[in-house]
Amino acid sequence: QGNYAGYFASFSAWPLPKGDLTVRVPEDELGCEKYPQDAAPPAMLGSSPGWIAVVMRGTCTFVHKARMAEQAGAKGVIIVSNNQTVQFMGGNATDDIGIFALDVDRHLGDRFRNASIAAQLDGQEPVTMSVTPYVNSLLNISELVLILMAATLVALGAFFSTADLDVHPPGSFSTA
């Protein structure tokens, strides 16, 4: 559970699917080969409206990975980086991919993969997840607190930096 960072590919389809999607790991962990016919049979989806393929980075292009997942019926593909750096995935403007593609770091991707494989092997409920883009809000309370703190520090700094400047002490006359 929680929110995690990732980059959507430039060729990702919008809007994103709504609701929880089942996480599936294809037989070809790189996602470059055609998926088998039963890549995600209805019994494995549970009440989920669809599924997401989780594949490793390497061998073929990001667009090809997305195309293979889309042809198998996936609603999206998560491409796991080969290190802790989340990569930006580009493609051509002519790429006609109808699903989203998302890149995540190795640690997070391995967690998705391992949990999905373990649930499948143990006959447990499938792992599900939802995907939403980050939306910056003008009413983000933490940003408001930081702005107020900064403004207060500037005001206090201005006050105290001039508080000891006594150009003309009381009772003195200026000759200037």
XYZ file of C-alpha atoms in Angstrom:
176
model
C 0.000 0.000 0.000
C 1.089 3.554 -0.568
C 2.132 5.952 -3.282
C 5.200 5.287 -5.388
C 7.089 7.217 -8.052
C 7.335 6.224 -11.667
C 7.432 7.808 -15.123
C 4.762 7.302 -17.740
C 6.126 6.703 -21.218
C 5.667 9.399 -23.838
C 3.585 6.923 -25.863
C 1.245 5.963 -22.987
C -2.464 5.978 -23.714
C -4.778 8.220 -21.691
C -6.991 8.170 -19.722
C -5.733 5.568 -17.282
C -8.000 2.635 -16.406
C -10.081 3.123 -13.262
C -10.056 0.787 -10.284
C -7.748 -1.957 -9.087
C -6.010 -4.013 -11.746
C -4.505 -7.462 -11.213
C -0.703 -7.596 -11.355
C 0.593 -10.393 -13.633
C 4.126 -11.462 -14.515
C 4.376 -13.024 -17.996
C 6.404 -16.178 -18.677
C 8.930 -14.081 -20.621
C 10.110 -11.804 -17.827
C 11.363 -9.247 -20.367
C 7.975 -9.032 -22.075
C 9.495 -9.222 -25.562
C 7.868 -12.481 -26.668
C 4.210 -12.996 -27.524
C 2.245 -13.817 -24.350
C 0.502 -17.206 -24.125
C -3.264 -17.285 -24.736
C -3.965 -17.692 -21.022
C -1.779 -14.779 -19.884
C -4.527 -13.709 -17.494
C -7.495 -16.075 -17.421
C -10.696 -14.607 -15.887
C -10.375 -16.837 -12.801
C -7.039 -15.194 -11.970
C -8.422 -11.669 -12.257
C -10.930 -12.051 -9.443
C -13.205 -9.000 -9.420
C -10.607 -6.837 -11.170
C -11.643 -5.103 -14.419
C -8.325 -5.992 -16.045
C -4.648 -6.657 -15.511
C -1.209 -5.067 -15.691
C 1.880 -6.864 -16.980
C 5.099 -6.369 -14.986
C 8.207 -6.907 -17.109
C 11.925 -6.297 -16.753
C 13.850 -3.753 -18.777
C 16.116 -5.032 -21.536
C 16.441 -6.729 -24.957
C 13.569 -5.048 -26.862
C 12.164 -1.517 -27.004
C 9.696 -0.084 -24.528
C 7.152 0.273 -27.323
C 7.540 -3.420 -28.216
C 7.006 -4.446 -24.572
C 3.834 -2.339 -24.430
C 2.605 -3.737 -27.743
C 3.079 -7.364 -26.587
C 1.181 -6.662 -23.347
C -1.602 -4.871 -25.213
C -1.993 -7.746 -27.690
C -2.387 -10.121 -24.736
C -5.203 -7.987 -23.302
C -3.365 -6.040 -20.597
C -4.597 -2.587 -19.601
C -1.043 -1.451 -18.954
C 2.574 -2.512 -18.577
C 4.989 -1.707 -15.782
C 8.604 -1.837 -16.892
C 11.041 -2.479 -14.050
C 14.295 -0.565 -14.295
C 17.532 -2.499 -13.945
C 18.637 -0.188 -11.096
C 17.160 2.260 -8.599
C 16.887 5.032 -11.198
C 13.471 5.544 -12.761
C 13.931 6.038 -16.506
C 11.978 8.205 -18.921
C 10.639 6.044 -21.756
C 10.355 7.665 -25.149
C 8.793 6.477 -28.362
C 7.754 7.787 -31.737
C 4.714 9.966 -32.276
C 3.503 7.298 -34.709
C 3.390 4.579 -32.059
C -0.220 3.481 -31.705
C -0.136 1.964 -28.239
C -3.546 1.816 -26.545
C -2.362 1.062 -22.980
C -0.243 2.925 -20.469
C 3.426 2.141 -19.888
C 5.043 3.029 -16.581
C 8.678 2.727 -15.497
C 9.464 2.015 -11.827
C 12.707 1.446 -9.934
C 14.147 -2.032 -9.386
C 13.176 -2.344 -5.719
C 9.521 -1.478 -6.275
C 9.302 -3.570 -9.436
C 10.768 -6.598 -7.677
C 8.187 -6.201 -4.900
C 5.365 -6.244 -7.490
C 6.846 -9.223 -9.306
C 7.587 -11.285 -6.195
C 4.179 -10.642 -4.604
C 2.350 -11.548 -7.819
C 4.349 -14.729 -8.382
C 3.965 -15.821 -4.736
C 0.193 -15.256 -4.795
C -0.119 -17.240 -8.016
C 2.008 -20.145 -6.741
C 0.220 -20.276 -3.384
C -3.251 -20.065 -4.922
C -3.979 -16.833 -3.051
C -6.023 -13.853 -4.161
C -4.223 -12.012 -6.953
C -2.219 -8.890 -6.176
C -4.031 -5.760 -7.352
C -3.055 -2.137 -7.765
C -4.417 1.092 -9.164
C -2.432 3.622 -11.161
C -3.023 7.348 -10.964
C -0.881 10.310 -11.989
C 0.335 12.730 -9.341
C -1.730 15.887 -9.287
C -0.168 18.933 -7.706
C -2.672 20.757 -5.551
C -2.663 24.455 -4.701
C -4.075 23.503 -1.321
C -1.224 21.218 -0.327
C -0.980 21.880 3.420
C 2.728 21.008 3.723
C 3.639 23.550 1.035
C 1.511 26.178 2.774
C 3.275 25.529 6.097
C 6.696 25.877 4.438
C 5.712 29.164 2.766
C 4.387 30.582 6.050
C 7.542 29.523 7.898
C 9.771 31.129 5.260
C 7.807 34.398 5.324
C 7.932 34.462 9.129
C 11.698 33.892 9.170
C 12.250 36.701 6.650
C 10.129 39.099 8.709
C 11.871 38.151 11.957
C 15.271 38.451 10.305
C 14.459 41.932 9.037
C 13.189 43.014 12.475
C 16.110 41.685 14.497
C 18.795 42.779 12.041
C 17.714 46.423 12.450
C 16.659 46.327 16.120
C 20.120 47.312 17.420
C 20.555 50.220 15.008
C 20.014 53.257 17.130
C 20.974 56.165 14.905
C 19.820 58.836 17.330
C 19.499 57.762 20.936
C 16.725 59.472 22.898
C 17.642 63.023 23.977
C 20.319 63.547 21.340
C 20.248 66.018 18.479
C 21.286 65.416 14.949
C 23.818 67.793 13.470
C 23.748 66.303 10.047
